[in-house]
Amino acid sequence: NAGVTQTPKFQVLKTGQSMTLQCAQDMNHEYMSWYRQDPGMGLRLIHYSVGAGITDQGEVPNGYNVSRSTTEDFPLRLLSAAPSQTSVYFCASSPITRGSPLHFGNGTRLTVT
Amino acid sequence: TQLLEQSPQFLSIQEGENLTVYCNSSSVFSSLQWYRQEPGEGPVLLVTVVTGGEVKKLKRLTFQFGDARKDSSLHITAAQPGDTGLYLCAGARQTGANNLFFGTGTRLTVIP
């Protein structure tokens, strides 16, 4: 039972480059989300989705795009990487019910130089 | 603006000691969850509290939800080295999607 799978685990980008962080879940969860984790700031919500074809912005969406073409996949795209986007990124999924616990992937550590 | 403030931010104690971590907000939450995170991994759910005043016990861990559903605490009795990790509280708002708002985190180290 894989749960939530994130790739890659580590990535180094130069300023201005673009890339896609992959996230897939095999639990048939309707809700998926992306968080970034920075020291002393906890986890902050970037974008989320309540089902295929539906996405919305979280607290810190600038510089990131998402799409949800299937229930299983929720990729996060960095359009033009900036040093301020150096962080650890976590994808999470859950049933649609508000208050449901989130199932997290193991994260992608991104460094932008 | 951080919706949930946790204290302390860092805690280093000897094995066998007791400790309490606090999670405070000015906002009301429909439920509050506690997660533990190990290095290189994502957070893993410990417990969910839903009712104001609710107390839940998980072996040596006791979780309490404030009467007004704005705050919570985590108490660990007789801490063990295996309790070392980052503890995060997360609140669910009363309307909208299942977006959780996470606290700033408490990094606990239990020294053998």
Coordinates of C-alpha atoms in Angstrom, one line a residue:
Chain A
N1 CA 0.0 0.0 0.0
A2 CA 2.0 3.0 -1.3
G3 CA -0.2 5.9 0.1
V4 CA 1.1 9.2 -1.2
T5 CA 4.2 9.1 -3.4
Q6 CA 6.2 12.2 -4.2
T7 CA 9.0 12.5 -6.7
P8 CA 11.8 13.6 -6.8
K9 CA 13.1 13.5 -3.2
F10 CA 15.7 16.1 -3.8
Q11 CA 16.1 18.8 -6.5
V12 CA 18.5 21.7 -7.2
L13 CA 17.4 24.4 -9.6
K14 CA 19.0 27.6 -10.8
T15 CA 17.0 30.8 -10.6
G16 CA 14.6 31.1 -13.5
Q17 CA 14.3 27.4 -14.2
S18 CA 11.0 25.6 -14.2
M19 CA 10.1 22.2 -12.9
T20 CA 7.2 19.9 -11.8
L21 CA 7.0 18.2 -8.5
Q22 CA 5.0 15.0 -8.9
C23 CA 2.4 13.6 -6.4
A24 CA 0.3 10.5 -6.7
Q25 CA -2.0 8.8 -4.2
D26 CA -3.7 5.3 -4.4
M27 CA -6.3 5.8 -1.7
N28 CA -9.0 7.2 -4.0
H29 CA -9.0 10.4 -1.9
E30 CA -11.0 13.4 -3.4
Y31 CA -9.0 16.1 -1.5
M32 CA -5.3 16.7 -2.3
S33 CA -3.1 19.6 -1.3
W34 CA 0.4 21.0 -1.5
Y35 CA 2.2 22.5 1.5
R36 CA 5.7 24.0 1.9
Q37 CA 7.6 23.7 5.2
D38 CA 10.1 26.3 6.3
P39 CA 12.0 26.5 9.6
G40 CA 9.9 28.1 12.4
M41 CA 6.9 28.6 10.1
G42 CA 5.2 25.2 10.2
L43 CA 3.4 24.0 7.0
R44 CA 1.8 26.6 4.8
L45 CA -0.9 25.7 2.2
I46 CA 0.0 26.4 -1.4
H47 CA -2.8 25.0 -3.5
Y48 CA -5.5 22.4 -3.0
S49 CA -8.1 20.4 -5.0
V50 CA -11.4 18.9 -4.0
G51 CA -11.7 16.6 -7.0
A52 CA -10.6 16.1 -10.6
G53 CA -10.8 19.3 -12.6
I54 CA -11.1 21.5 -9.5
T55 CA -8.3 23.5 -7.9
D56 CA -8.0 26.5 -5.7
Q57 CA -5.4 28.7 -4.0
G58 CA -4.1 28.4 -0.5
E59 CA -2.2 30.8 1.7
V60 CA 1.0 31.1 -0.5
P61 CA 0.1 30.4 -4.1
N62 CA 2.3 32.9 -5.9
G63 CA 4.8 31.3 -8.3
Y64 CA 3.1 28.0 -8.3
N65 CA 0.6 26.3 -10.6
V66 CA -1.4 23.1 -10.2
S67 CA -3.8 20.9 -12.2
R68 CA -5.9 17.9 -11.3
S69 CA -6.7 15.9 -14.4
T70 CA -7.2 12.6 -12.5
T71 CA -8.2 11.7 -8.9
E72 CA -4.8 10.1 -8.4
D73 CA -2.4 12.8 -9.5
F74 CA -1.8 16.4 -8.4
P75 CA 1.4 17.9 -9.8
L76 CA 2.9 21.2 -8.6
R77 CA 4.7 23.4 -11.2
L78 CA 7.2 26.1 -10.4
L79 CA 7.1 28.4 -13.4
S80 CA 10.3 30.4 -12.8
A81 CA 12.1 29.3 -9.7
A82 CA 13.3 31.9 -7.1
P83 CA 15.6 31.5 -4.1
S84 CA 12.6 32.2 -1.9
Q85 CA 11.1 28.9 -3.1
T86 CA 13.9 26.9 -1.4
S87 CA 11.9 24.7 0.9
V88 CA 10.6 21.3 1.6
Y89 CA 7.4 20.5 -0.2
F90 CA 4.8 18.1 1.0
C91 CA 1.8 16.7 -0.9
A92 CA -1.1 15.4 1.2
S93 CA -4.5 13.7 0.5
S94 CA -7.6 12.9 2.5
P95 CA -11.3 12.1 2.1
I96 CA -13.4 15.1 1.2
T97 CA -15.0 15.4 4.6
R98 CA -13.7 18.5 6.5
G99 CA -11.6 17.5 9.5
S100 CA -10.4 14.3 7.9
P101 CA -6.8 13.5 8.7
L102 CA -4.2 14.2 6.0
H103 CA -2.0 11.5 4.6
F104 CA 1.4 13.0 3.6
G105 CA 4.1 12.0 1.2
N106 CA 7.7 12.0 2.3
G107 CA 8.5 15.4 0.8
T108 CA 10.7 17.0 -1.9
R109 CA 13.6 19.1 -0.7
L110 CA 14.1 21.9 -3.2
T111 CA 17.1 24.2 -3.4
V112 CA 17.1 27.2 -5.7
T113 CA 20.5 28.8 -6.3
Chain B
T1 CA -0.2 35.8 10.1
Q2 CA 0.2 32.4 11.9
L3 CA -3.2 31.2 12.9
L4 CA -1.8 28.7 15.4
E5 CA 1.1 29.4 17.7
Q6 CA 2.9 26.5 19.4
S7 CA 5.1 26.8 22.5
P8 CA 7.7 26.0 23.3
Q9 CA 9.4 26.0 19.9
F10 CA 12.2 23.7 21.2
L11 CA 12.3 21.4 24.1
S12 CA 15.1 19.2 25.3
I13 CA 14.5 17.0 28.3
Q14 CA 15.8 13.9 30.1
E15 CA 14.2 10.5 29.7
G16 CA 11.5 10.0 32.3
E17 CA 10.5 13.6 32.6
N18 CA 7.0 15.0 31.8
L19 CA 6.3 17.8 29.4
T20 CA 3.5 19.8 27.9
V21 CA 3.2 21.4 24.5
Y22 CA 0.7 24.2 23.9
C23 CA -1.2 25.2 20.7
N24 CA -3.0 28.5 20.8
S25 CA -5.1 30.6 18.5
S26 CA -7.7 33.4 18.5
S27 CA -9.7 31.5 15.9
V28 CA -12.3 28.8 16.6
F29 CA -11.7 25.4 14.9
S30 CA -14.2 22.6 14.2
S31 CA -11.5 20.1 15.1
L32 CA -7.9 20.0 15.9
Q33 CA -5.3 17.4 15.0
W34 CA -1.9 16.6 16.3
Y35 CA 0.9 15.2 14.1
R36 CA 4.4 13.9 14.7
Q37 CA 7.1 14.3 12.0
E38 CA 10.4 12.4 11.8
P39 CA 13.4 13.7 9.8
G40 CA 13.0 13.0 6.1
E41 CA 9.3 12.0 6.4
G42 CA 5.9 13.6 6.2
P43 CA 3.8 14.3 9.3
V44 CA 1.8 11.4 10.7
L45 CA -1.5 11.8 12.5
L46 CA -1.5 11.1 16.3
V47 CA -5.0 12.1 17.2
T48 CA -8.0 14.3 16.3
V49 CA -10.1 16.1 18.9
V50 CA -13.5 17.4 18.0
T51 CA -15.5 18.5 21.0
G52 CA -14.6 21.5 23.3
G53 CA -13.1 20.1 26.5
E54 CA -12.4 16.7 25.0
V55 CA -9.5 14.7 26.4
K56 CA -7.9 11.8 24.5
K57 CA -5.2 9.5 25.7
L58 CA -2.8 7.6 23.5
K59 CA -0.6 5.5 25.8
R60 CA 1.6 8.1 27.6
L61 CA 0.3 11.0 25.5
T62 CA -2.7 13.1 26.6
F63 CA -4.4 15.5 24.3
Q64 CA -6.9 18.2 25.4
F65 CA -9.1 20.5 23.3
G66 CA -10.0 23.8 24.9
D67 CA -13.6 24.5 25.9
A68 CA -13.8 27.3 23.3
R69 CA -12.1 25.1 20.7
K70 CA -9.4 27.7 20.2
D71 CA -6.5 25.9 21.9
S72 CA -5.1 22.5 22.6
S73 CA -2.4 20.9 24.7
L74 CA -0.3 17.7 24.4
H75 CA 1.1 16.2 27.6
I76 CA 3.7 13.4 27.5
T77 CA 4.3 11.4 30.7
A78 CA 7.6 9.8 31.3
A79 CA 9.1 10.8 28.0
Q80 CA 11.2 8.2 26.1
P81 CA 13.9 8.7 23.4
G82 CA 11.4 7.3 20.9
D83 CA 9.2 10.4 21.5
T84 CA 11.8 12.6 19.9
G85 CA 10.4 14.4 16.9
L86 CA 8.6 17.5 15.6
Y87 CA 5.1 17.9 17.0
L88 CA 2.6 19.9 14.9
C89 CA -0.9 20.9 15.8
A90 CA -3.4 21.6 12.9
G91 CA -6.8 23.2 13.0
A92 CA -9.7 22.6 10.6
R93 CA -11.9 25.6 10.0
Q94 CA -15.7 25.4 10.3
T95 CA -16.5 25.9 6.7
G96 CA -15.1 25.2 3.3
A97 CA -12.7 22.5 2.1
N98 CA -10.5 20.3 4.3
N99 CA -7.7 22.8 4.5
L100 CA -5.7 22.4 7.7
F101 CA -3.9 25.4 9.3
F102 CA -0.7 24.2 10.9
G103 CA 1.0 25.5 14.0
T104 CA 4.7 26.5 14.1
G105 CA 5.8 23.2 15.5
T106 CA 7.6 22.0 18.7
R107 CA 10.9 20.1 18.2
L108 CA 11.2 17.7 21.1
T109 CA 14.5 15.9 22.0
V110 CA 14.5 13.3 24.7
I111 CA 17.9 12.5 26.0
P112 CA 18.6 8.9 27.2

